[in-house]
Coordinates of C-alpha atoms in Angstrom, one line a residue:
Chain A
M1 CA 60.6 10.6 -34.5
S2 CA 56.8 11.1 -33.9
V3 CA 54.1 8.4 -34.1
R4 CA 52.9 9.8 -37.3
E5 CA 56.0 9.6 -39.0
V6 CA 56.5 5.9 -37.8
L7 CA 53.2 4.9 -39.1
G8 CA 53.1 7.1 -42.1
E9 CA 49.6 8.2 -41.1
E10 CA 47.7 10.2 -38.3
P11 CA 47.6 7.7 -35.3
E12 CA 43.7 8.1 -35.0
V13 CA 43.3 7.2 -38.7
E14 CA 45.7 4.1 -38.2
M15 CA 43.9 2.9 -35.1
A16 CA 40.5 3.3 -36.8
E17 CA 41.7 1.2 -39.8
E18 CA 43.2 -1.5 -37.5
R19 CA 40.1 -1.8 -35.4
Y20 CA 37.7 -2.1 -38.6
R21 CA 40.2 -4.7 -40.0
V22 CA 40.1 -6.8 -36.9
I23 CA 36.2 -6.3 -36.9
G24 CA 35.9 -7.5 -40.3
E25 CA 38.2 -10.6 -39.9
I26 CA 35.9 -11.7 -36.8
L27 CA 32.7 -11.1 -38.8
S28 CA 33.9 -13.0 -41.7
K29 CA 34.5 -16.0 -39.4
V30 CA 31.3 -15.7 -37.5
F31 CA 28.7 -14.8 -40.2
K32 CA 28.3 -16.7 -43.7
G33 CA 26.2 -15.0 -46.7
V34 CA 25.5 -11.5 -47.3
R35 CA 24.9 -9.0 -44.6
P36 CA 21.1 -8.1 -44.2
L37 CA 20.0 -4.4 -44.8
T38 CA 19.2 -2.7 -41.4
L39 CA 16.8 0.2 -41.0
S40 CA 20.0 2.6 -40.4
D41 CA 21.1 1.5 -43.9
L42 CA 17.8 2.4 -45.2
L43 CA 17.7 5.8 -43.8
D44 CA 21.6 6.5 -44.6
K45 CA 20.5 6.1 -48.3
A46 CA 18.6 9.2 -47.9
F47 CA 20.2 11.1 -45.3
L48 CA 23.9 10.6 -46.6
D49 CA 22.7 10.9 -50.3
R50 CA 25.0 12.7 -52.5
Y51 CA 22.4 15.4 -53.6
L52 CA 19.9 15.4 -50.9
G53 CA 22.0 14.9 -47.9
I54 CA 22.8 18.7 -47.6
P55 CA 19.3 19.9 -48.3
I56 CA 18.0 17.3 -45.7
F57 CA 20.6 18.7 -43.4
L58 CA 19.5 22.3 -44.0
A59 CA 15.8 21.6 -43.6
L60 CA 16.5 19.9 -40.1
W61 CA 18.8 22.9 -39.2
W62 CA 16.0 25.3 -40.2
A63 CA 13.6 23.4 -37.9
L64 CA 16.0 23.4 -35.1
F65 CA 16.4 27.2 -35.7
R66 CA 12.8 27.7 -35.5
F67 CA 12.3 25.3 -32.5
T68 CA 15.2 27.1 -30.5
F69 CA 14.0 30.7 -31.2
D70 CA 10.4 30.8 -31.9
V71 CA 9.0 28.0 -29.6
S72 CA 11.0 29.5 -26.7
A73 CA 10.0 33.1 -27.3
F74 CA 7.1 33.1 -24.9
L75 CA 9.2 32.0 -22.0
S76 CA 11.6 34.7 -22.8
D77 CA 9.0 37.3 -22.7
L78 CA 7.6 35.7 -19.4
I79 CA 11.1 36.4 -17.8
D80 CA 11.3 39.7 -19.1
I81 CA 8.1 40.8 -17.9
A82 CA 8.5 39.0 -14.7
F83 CA 12.0 40.8 -14.0
S84 CA 10.5 44.1 -15.0
R85 CA 7.5 43.9 -12.5
L86 CA 9.8 42.5 -10.0
G87 CA 12.1 45.7 -10.5
E88 CA 9.0 48.0 -10.3
F89 CA 7.9 46.1 -7.1
A90 CA 11.3 46.4 -5.4
S91 CA 11.9 50.0 -6.3
S92 CA 8.4 50.9 -4.9
L93 CA 9.6 49.2 -1.6
I94 CA 12.9 50.9 -1.3
G95 CA 12.9 54.6 -0.2
N96 CA 16.4 55.7 -1.2
E97 CA 16.4 56.5 -4.9
W98 CA 19.8 55.3 -5.8
W99 CA 19.1 51.9 -4.2
S100 CA 15.8 51.8 -5.7
T101 CA 17.1 52.3 -9.3
F102 CA 20.1 50.0 -8.4
V103 CA 18.0 47.3 -7.6
A104 CA 15.3 47.8 -10.3
D105 CA 17.5 48.7 -13.3
G106 CA 21.0 47.1 -12.3
I107 CA 19.9 44.1 -10.5
C108 CA 16.3 43.2 -11.8
G109 CA 17.1 44.6 -15.1
G110 CA 20.6 43.0 -15.3
L111 CA 19.5 39.5 -14.2
G112 CA 16.4 39.6 -16.4
G113 CA 18.5 40.5 -19.4
V114 CA 20.8 37.5 -18.6
L115 CA 17.8 34.8 -17.7
V116 CA 16.0 35.7 -21.0
F117 CA 18.7 33.8 -22.7
I118 CA 18.0 30.6 -20.8
P119 CA 14.9 29.5 -22.7
P120 CA 16.6 29.5 -26.2
I121 CA 19.6 27.8 -24.8
F122 CA 17.8 25.0 -23.3
F123 CA 15.5 24.6 -26.3
L124 CA 18.5 24.6 -28.6
F125 CA 20.2 21.7 -26.4
F126 CA 17.0 19.9 -26.3
G127 CA 17.0 19.9 -30.1
L128 CA 20.6 19.0 -30.2
S129 CA 20.1 16.3 -27.8
L130 CA 17.3 14.8 -29.9
L131 CA 19.5 15.0 -33.1
E132 CA 22.6 13.5 -31.4
D133 CA 20.5 10.7 -29.5
S134 CA 18.9 9.7 -32.7
G135 CA 22.1 9.3 -34.5
Y136 CA 21.7 11.9 -37.1
L137 CA 24.2 14.5 -35.6
A138 CA 27.0 12.4 -36.6
R139 CA 25.7 12.2 -40.2
A140 CA 25.0 15.8 -40.5
A141 CA 28.9 16.5 -39.7
F142 CA 29.7 14.0 -42.5
V143 CA 27.6 15.5 -44.9
V144 CA 28.8 19.0 -44.6
D145 CA 32.5 18.2 -43.9
K146 CA 33.4 18.4 -47.6
A147 CA 32.0 21.9 -48.1
L148 CA 33.7 23.4 -45.4
H149 CA 37.0 21.8 -45.9
P150 CA 38.6 24.3 -48.1
F151 CA 38.1 27.0 -45.4
G152 CA 39.8 25.0 -42.7
L153 CA 36.7 24.0 -41.0
Q154 CA 35.2 20.7 -40.4
G155 CA 31.7 19.3 -40.7
R156 CA 31.0 19.7 -36.9
S157 CA 31.6 23.5 -37.4
F158 CA 28.5 24.0 -39.4
I159 CA 25.8 23.8 -36.7
P160 CA 27.4 26.2 -34.4
L161 CA 28.0 28.8 -37.4
L162 CA 24.3 28.4 -38.5
L163 CA 22.9 28.6 -34.8
G164 CA 25.0 31.8 -34.6
F165 CA 22.5 33.4 -37.0
G166 CA 19.9 33.1 -34.0
C167 CA 22.2 33.8 -31.2
N168 CA 26.0 33.6 -30.9
I169 CA 25.8 32.3 -27.5
P170 CA 24.4 28.8 -28.3
G171 CA 26.3 29.1 -31.5
V172 CA 29.6 29.2 -29.4
M173 CA 28.3 26.8 -27.0
A174 CA 27.3 24.3 -29.8
A175 CA 31.0 24.2 -30.8
R176 CA 31.5 21.9 -27.9
T177 CA 30.6 18.9 -30.3
I178 CA 33.8 19.4 -32.0
P179 CA 36.6 17.1 -30.3
S180 CA 39.6 18.8 -32.1
E181 CA 40.7 21.6 -29.8
R182 CA 42.0 23.7 -32.7
D183 CA 39.0 23.3 -35.1
R184 CA 36.7 24.1 -32.0
I185 CA 38.7 27.3 -31.0
L186 CA 38.7 28.3 -34.9
T187 CA 35.0 27.7 -35.0
I188 CA 34.5 29.8 -31.8
L189 CA 36.6 32.7 -33.1
V190 CA 34.7 33.1 -36.2
N191 CA 31.2 32.6 -34.9
P192 CA 30.8 36.2 -33.6
L193 CA 30.9 37.3 -37.4
I194 CA 27.7 35.4 -38.0
T195 CA 25.1 38.0 -37.7
C196 CA 22.7 37.3 -34.9
S197 CA 19.2 38.1 -34.7
A198 CA 19.8 41.0 -32.2
R199 CA 21.7 42.8 -34.8
L200 CA 18.6 42.7 -37.4
P201 CA 16.8 45.7 -35.5
I202 CA 19.9 47.9 -36.0
Y203 CA 20.0 47.0 -39.8
V204 CA 16.4 47.6 -40.1
L205 CA 16.6 51.1 -38.3
I206 CA 19.5 52.6 -40.2
A207 CA 18.7 51.0 -43.7
G208 CA 15.0 52.3 -43.3
A209 CA 16.4 55.7 -42.2
V210 CA 19.0 56.4 -44.9
L211 CA 19.1 53.6 -47.5
G212 CA 15.4 54.3 -48.9
A213 CA 14.5 51.9 -51.7
Y214 CA 17.6 50.1 -51.2
A215 CA 16.9 49.2 -47.3
S216 CA 16.0 45.6 -48.0
M217 CA 19.0 45.1 -50.1
G218 CA 21.1 46.7 -47.5
V219 CA 19.8 44.5 -44.9
F220 CA 20.5 41.3 -47.2
T221 CA 24.0 42.6 -48.0
M222 CA 24.8 42.4 -44.2
Y223 CA 23.8 38.7 -44.1
L224 CA 25.8 37.9 -47.2
L225 CA 28.8 39.7 -45.7
S226 CA 28.4 38.0 -42.5
M227 CA 28.6 34.4 -44.2
I228 CA 31.5 35.5 -46.6
L229 CA 33.6 37.2 -43.7
A230 CA 33.1 34.0 -41.3
L231 CA 34.5 31.6 -44.1
L232 CA 37.4 34.1 -45.4
I233 CA 38.5 34.9 -41.7
A234 CA 38.6 31.1 -41.0
L235 CA 40.7 30.5 -44.0
I236 CA 43.0 33.5 -43.2
F237 CA 43.6 32.4 -39.4
K238 CA 44.2 28.8 -40.8
A239 CA 46.8 30.3 -43.0
L240 CA 48.5 33.0 -40.7
I241 CA 48.1 31.8 -37.2
P242 CA 50.8 29.1 -36.4
Y243 CA 48.4 27.5 -33.8
F244 CA 45.7 26.7 -36.7
R245 CA 48.3 26.0 -39.4
G246 CA 49.5 22.6 -40.3
R247 CA 47.6 19.4 -41.3
R248 CA 43.9 19.2 -40.8
A249 CA 42.9 17.0 -37.8
P250 CA 41.6 13.7 -39.2
F251 CA 37.9 13.5 -39.3
I252 CA 37.0 10.1 -38.2
L253 CA 33.6 9.5 -37.5
E254 CA 31.9 6.2 -36.5
L255 CA 28.3 6.4 -37.5
P256 CA 26.2 5.2 -34.8
S257 CA 22.9 3.2 -35.6
Y258 CA 19.8 5.3 -35.5
A259 CA 17.9 5.1 -32.4
R260 CA 14.7 6.3 -30.8
P261 CA 15.7 9.0 -28.3
T262 CA 14.1 8.8 -24.8
M263 CA 12.8 11.9 -23.1
R264 CA 14.8 11.1 -20.0
S265 CA 18.1 11.0 -21.6
T266 CA 17.3 13.8 -23.9
L267 CA 16.1 16.1 -20.9
A268 CA 19.2 14.9 -19.0
H269 CA 21.7 16.1 -21.9
M270 CA 19.6 19.3 -22.1
Y271 CA 19.9 20.0 -18.4
E272 CA 23.7 19.0 -18.2
R273 CA 24.7 21.5 -21.0
G274 CA 22.3 24.2 -20.4
I275 CA 22.8 24.5 -16.7
L276 CA 26.6 25.5 -17.5
F277 CA 25.2 28.6 -18.9
L278 CA 23.7 29.6 -15.7
K279 CA 26.5 28.5 -13.4
K280 CA 29.5 30.0 -15.7
A281 CA 28.3 32.7 -17.6
G282 CA 25.7 34.1 -15.4
T283 CA 28.2 35.7 -13.1
I284 CA 30.2 37.4 -16.0
I285 CA 27.2 38.8 -18.0
F286 CA 25.4 39.9 -14.9
L287 CA 28.5 42.0 -13.5
G288 CA 29.1 43.4 -16.9
I289 CA 25.7 44.6 -17.1
I290 CA 26.0 46.1 -13.5
V291 CA 29.3 47.9 -14.5
V292 CA 27.6 49.6 -17.6
W293 CA 24.4 50.5 -15.5
L294 CA 27.0 52.3 -13.1
L295 CA 28.8 54.0 -16.0
S296 CA 25.4 55.1 -17.6
S297 CA 23.8 56.4 -14.3
H298 CA 26.8 58.4 -12.8
P299 CA 27.4 61.2 -11.9
W300 CA 24.1 60.4 -10.1
G301 CA 21.4 62.6 -11.2
A302 CA 23.1 63.9 -14.5
P303 CA 21.4 63.5 -17.9
L304 CA 22.7 60.6 -20.2
D305 CA 24.7 63.0 -22.3
Q306 CA 26.7 64.1 -19.2
S307 CA 27.1 60.4 -17.9
Y308 CA 30.5 58.8 -17.8
I309 CA 29.4 56.6 -20.9
A310 CA 28.9 59.9 -22.9
T311 CA 32.2 61.3 -21.6
L312 CA 33.6 57.8 -23.1
G313 CA 31.6 58.4 -26.1
R314 CA 33.2 61.9 -26.7
L315 CA 36.5 60.3 -26.0
L316 CA 35.9 57.8 -28.5
E317 CA 34.4 60.3 -31.1
P318 CA 37.9 61.3 -32.7
L319 CA 38.5 57.6 -33.5
F320 CA 35.0 57.2 -35.1
R321 CA 35.2 60.4 -37.2
P322 CA 36.9 59.1 -40.0
L323 CA 33.8 56.6 -40.4
G324 CA 31.5 59.4 -40.2
F325 CA 30.0 58.6 -36.8
D326 CA 29.6 61.2 -34.1
W327 CA 29.7 60.6 -30.2
R328 CA 26.1 59.1 -30.2
G329 CA 27.1 56.6 -32.8
A330 CA 30.2 55.9 -30.7
V331 CA 28.1 55.6 -27.5
A332 CA 25.5 53.4 -29.3
L333 CA 28.1 51.2 -30.3
F334 CA 29.3 50.9 -26.7
F335 CA 26.0 50.2 -25.4
G336 CA 25.7 47.5 -28.2
F337 CA 28.7 45.7 -26.3
I338 CA 26.2 44.8 -23.5
A339 CA 23.6 43.6 -25.9
K340 CA 23.0 44.7 -29.6
E341 CA 19.4 45.2 -28.7
I342 CA 20.2 48.2 -26.7
V343 CA 21.6 50.2 -29.8
V344 CA 18.0 51.1 -31.1
G345 CA 16.8 52.0 -27.4
T346 CA 20.0 54.2 -27.1
F347 CA 19.2 56.3 -30.2
A348 CA 15.7 56.4 -28.8
I349 CA 17.0 58.0 -25.2
F350 CA 19.3 60.3 -27.3
F351 CA 16.3 61.8 -29.0
G352 CA 14.4 62.0 -25.7
L353 CA 11.7 59.5 -27.1
G354 CA 12.1 56.8 -24.6
E355 CA 13.0 53.0 -25.2
E356 CA 9.5 52.3 -26.3
A357 CA 9.5 54.7 -29.2
G358 CA 8.3 53.5 -32.6
M359 CA 11.0 52.8 -35.1
G360 CA 9.6 55.3 -37.6
E361 CA 10.1 58.2 -35.2
I362 CA 13.6 57.3 -34.5
Q363 CA 14.3 57.0 -38.2
R364 CA 12.9 60.5 -38.8
I365 CA 15.1 62.1 -36.4
I366 CA 18.2 60.3 -37.7
V367 CA 17.5 61.6 -41.2
E368 CA 16.5 65.1 -39.8
E369 CA 19.6 65.5 -37.6
G370 CA 21.9 64.1 -40.3
I371 CA 23.5 61.5 -37.9
F372 CA 24.1 59.2 -40.8
T373 CA 24.3 59.6 -44.6
P374 CA 23.5 56.5 -46.7
L375 CA 27.1 55.7 -46.9
T376 CA 27.9 56.2 -43.3
G377 CA 24.8 54.6 -42.3
F378 CA 25.7 51.5 -44.3
A379 CA 29.4 51.6 -42.7
F380 CA 27.4 51.7 -39.2
M381 CA 25.5 48.6 -40.2
A382 CA 28.8 46.8 -41.3
F383 CA 30.7 48.0 -38.1
T384 CA 27.7 46.6 -36.0
L385 CA 27.9 43.2 -37.8
I386 CA 31.5 42.7 -37.4
Y387 CA 32.6 44.4 -34.1
I388 CA 32.7 43.2 -30.6
P389 CA 30.1 40.6 -29.8
C390 CA 27.8 41.2 -26.8
V391 CA 29.1 40.9 -23.2
A392 CA 27.2 37.6 -23.0
T393 CA 29.0 36.0 -26.2
V394 CA 32.3 37.5 -24.9
G395 CA 31.8 35.6 -21.4
I396 CA 30.8 32.5 -23.2
I397 CA 33.8 32.7 -25.5
Y398 CA 35.9 32.9 -22.4
R399 CA 34.4 30.1 -20.7
E400 CA 34.3 27.8 -23.6
T401 CA 38.0 28.6 -24.6
N402 CA 39.2 29.0 -21.0
S403 CA 41.6 31.3 -22.5
I404 CA 41.9 35.1 -21.9
K405 CA 44.2 35.2 -24.9
W406 CA 41.7 33.9 -27.4
T407 CA 38.9 36.0 -25.8
L408 CA 40.8 39.2 -26.0
F409 CA 41.9 38.2 -29.5
T410 CA 38.2 37.9 -30.7
V411 CA 37.5 41.2 -29.2
I412 CA 40.4 42.9 -30.7
Y413 CA 40.3 41.5 -34.3
G414 CA 36.4 42.0 -34.3
L415 CA 37.2 45.6 -33.7
A416 CA 40.1 45.9 -36.0
L417 CA 38.1 44.2 -38.8
A418 CA 34.9 46.2 -38.3
Y419 CA 37.1 49.4 -38.4
L420 CA 38.9 48.3 -41.5
I421 CA 35.6 47.3 -43.4
A422 CA 33.8 50.3 -42.4
L423 CA 36.7 52.6 -43.4
L424 CA 36.8 50.7 -46.8
I425 CA 33.1 51.3 -47.3
V426 CA 33.1 55.0 -46.5
T427 CA 36.5 55.6 -48.7
I428 CA 35.6 53.6 -51.8
G429 CA 32.0 54.9 -51.6
G430 CA 33.4 58.3 -51.1
L431 CA 35.6 58.0 -54.2
M432 CA 32.6 56.8 -56.1
G433 CA 30.9 59.8 -55.3
V434 CA 28.0 58.1 -53.0
G435 CA 26.8 60.4 -50.4
Chain B
M1 CA 10.7 21.5 -51.5
V2 CA 13.1 19.1 -49.7
I3 CA 10.2 16.8 -49.0
G4 CA 9.1 16.7 -52.4
L5 CA 12.7 16.0 -53.8
L6 CA 12.7 13.1 -51.5
Y7 CA 9.5 11.7 -52.8
I8 CA 10.8 11.9 -56.2
A9 CA 14.1 10.4 -55.3
S10 CA 12.0 7.4 -54.0
T11 CA 10.5 6.9 -57.2
T12 CA 13.7 6.5 -59.1
S13 CA 14.5 3.6 -57.1
W14 CA 10.9 2.1 -57.0
R15 CA 10.2 -1.5 -56.0
R16 CA 13.9 -1.3 -54.4
Y17 CA 14.4 -1.5 -50.9
E18 CA 16.3 1.9 -51.1
S19 CA 12.9 3.6 -51.9
I20 CA 11.7 2.9 -48.4
G21 CA 14.6 5.0 -46.8
Y22 CA 13.6 7.9 -49.0
L23 CA 9.8 7.6 -48.2
L24 CA 10.7 7.2 -44.4
V25 CA 13.0 10.4 -44.3
A26 CA 10.2 12.3 -46.2
T27 CA 7.5 11.4 -43.8
L28 CA 9.8 12.0 -40.9
L29 CA 10.5 15.6 -42.3
S30 CA 6.8 16.1 -42.8
A31 CA 6.0 15.1 -39.2
V32 CA 9.0 17.3 -37.9
F33 CA 7.7 20.4 -39.7
A34 CA 3.9 19.5 -38.8
V35 CA 4.9 19.3 -35.0
L36 CA 7.3 22.4 -35.1
Y37 CA 4.7 24.7 -36.8
L38 CA 2.0 23.4 -34.4
L39 CA 4.5 24.3 -31.4
I40 CA 4.9 27.7 -32.9
A41 CA 1.4 28.2 -33.1
G42 CA 0.9 27.1 -29.7
A43 CA 3.8 29.3 -28.5
N44 CA 2.6 32.4 -30.5
G45 CA -0.7 31.9 -28.7
L46 CA 0.9 31.9 -25.2
D47 CA 3.0 34.8 -26.1
S48 CA -0.1 36.9 -27.2
L49 CA -1.6 36.1 -24.0
I50 CA 1.4 37.1 -22.0
V51 CA 2.2 40.3 -23.9
G52 CA -1.6 41.2 -24.4
E53 CA -1.5 41.2 -28.2
E54 CA -4.1 39.6 -30.3
W55 CA -3.2 36.1 -31.6
S56 CA -3.7 35.7 -35.5
W57 CA -4.3 31.9 -34.9
M58 CA -5.8 31.4 -38.4
E59 CA -2.6 32.4 -39.8
D60 CA -0.5 30.1 -37.6
I61 CA -2.6 26.8 -38.1
S62 CA -2.9 27.4 -41.8
R63 CA 0.7 26.7 -42.3
S64 CA 1.0 24.2 -45.2
E65 CA 3.6 22.4 -43.1
I66 CA 1.2 21.3 -40.6
W67 CA -1.3 19.9 -43.3
L68 CA 1.5 18.3 -45.2
L69 CA 1.7 15.5 -42.7
P70 CA -1.7 13.5 -43.3
P71 CA -1.4 13.2 -47.0
S72 CA 2.2 11.9 -46.5
L73 CA 1.1 9.0 -44.4
P74 CA -0.8 6.8 -46.9
P75 CA 2.2 6.3 -49.3
L76 CA 4.5 5.6 -46.4
I77 CA 2.1 2.8 -44.9
I78 CA 1.4 1.2 -48.3
S79 CA 5.1 1.1 -49.5
W80 CA 6.1 -0.1 -45.7
R81 CA 3.6 -3.0 -46.1
M82 CA 4.8 -4.0 -49.5
A83 CA 8.4 -3.9 -48.4
M84 CA 7.5 -6.2 -45.4
R85 CA 5.7 -8.6 -47.8
M86 CA 8.9 -8.6 -50.1
K87 CA 11.3 -9.2 -47.2
Q88 CA 9.2 -12.2 -46.2
A89 CA 10.0 -13.5 -49.8
A90 CA 13.8 -12.5 -49.9
P91 CA 15.5 -10.9 -46.9
F92 CA 16.8 -7.4 -47.1
S93 CA 20.4 -7.5 -48.7
E94 CA 23.0 -5.6 -50.4
A95 CA 23.4 -8.2 -53.0

């Protein structure tokens, strides 16, 4: 017989109730009269307001989102430029062409690609630490818990999901605040479905090229689809996967009093959490980027369309044909596994325009060469939204779940779901006569 | 909009201690957004310097969020003082 069966309630709930019963007894013996209202009580009137609680939470989340990605952007640019110049400098010093390209594009490009994630991650954890140390984060989880309950998620899942709109890496990392392992893993698994900001340039490129006057609506649909899929998939996983099935973990939350966060503790929290990104994920991300560089640069001296990556693209082409993507689409998606930003640059390289080519120029060639129709372009956007998250996110998922099983599951279900949705779009669209 | 709703909510419980909570949170949000958009303006300035692009500083500092903070301070100070005077007469209580 389990503890729950004996108590008739979850042990955590029983312990919390008993603790507060004892506290109540002691207080009634020690204090007389009515309890004075504290500043925390007054603030809770607004922060936990039935109608305003969620809007306040969304406003503060929006502020955290802007702080994480906008305020840190100049530091990311600085790192990007510094590594780019370091690469140029290193290649000018090395005589051998292979080694010079390896150091410049592979090591410096790869390392720069990893380190640009550091500012937003540290800024995110600084903001989260501020909210946590002030006592608000516990209230935020309490406020949104009810809304997420029908989808099998809990209050603390909301922050990781919303942060995913900026970047899935901090989104997945923010799931650490969820104590229940089951809820934490479920939140991590659906996080890649939240469309990160890196996917936006792909939507803009393809929608602008093939959707014409409906381009904005096409991009907006991707955001809508992202939210619907994340909640729906959480619900499906909860219902179908035995690990997630069963009673929902009790959501017991002791609301701490509000406090003024100190800079020292906030910075310490930020450092403790942020440094893990460098220690744990840096190696995986870095190695992944090096491997792809090797694949895209070999056979040495061959043009891109004869590289191993292009060979792979042609091997994948039959799989993507039912979706209307040719080998260039397949290779762009493959490069997108490294970082979604690379997809736009990949198309530019295919057209011989260079990575710095304007978006209008790339869109013109996409239309002229008939790479996508409005329907296949929309399917490509949906596929980009759903399929494998970038290599950095996969690395972080592995580190955060500490499970190769869940990491592979995320990659495989993402691919399968992306294929299914893209195929549905192409098939239904085709039946409706959409070109 | 959220800040405005908080001010409206504070008027529904006017002359009760709860209104201070709404006013405090409204001012806190005003301060958060004012500081945030000042930081974004500064970051945009630095970014322009780094990338070598022109910085449209007028656009950055004319954000309404920045200018919302000063007008929100007087109502907060007045209500806080009023509450402190009322507190001396009768301590805050749930009764």
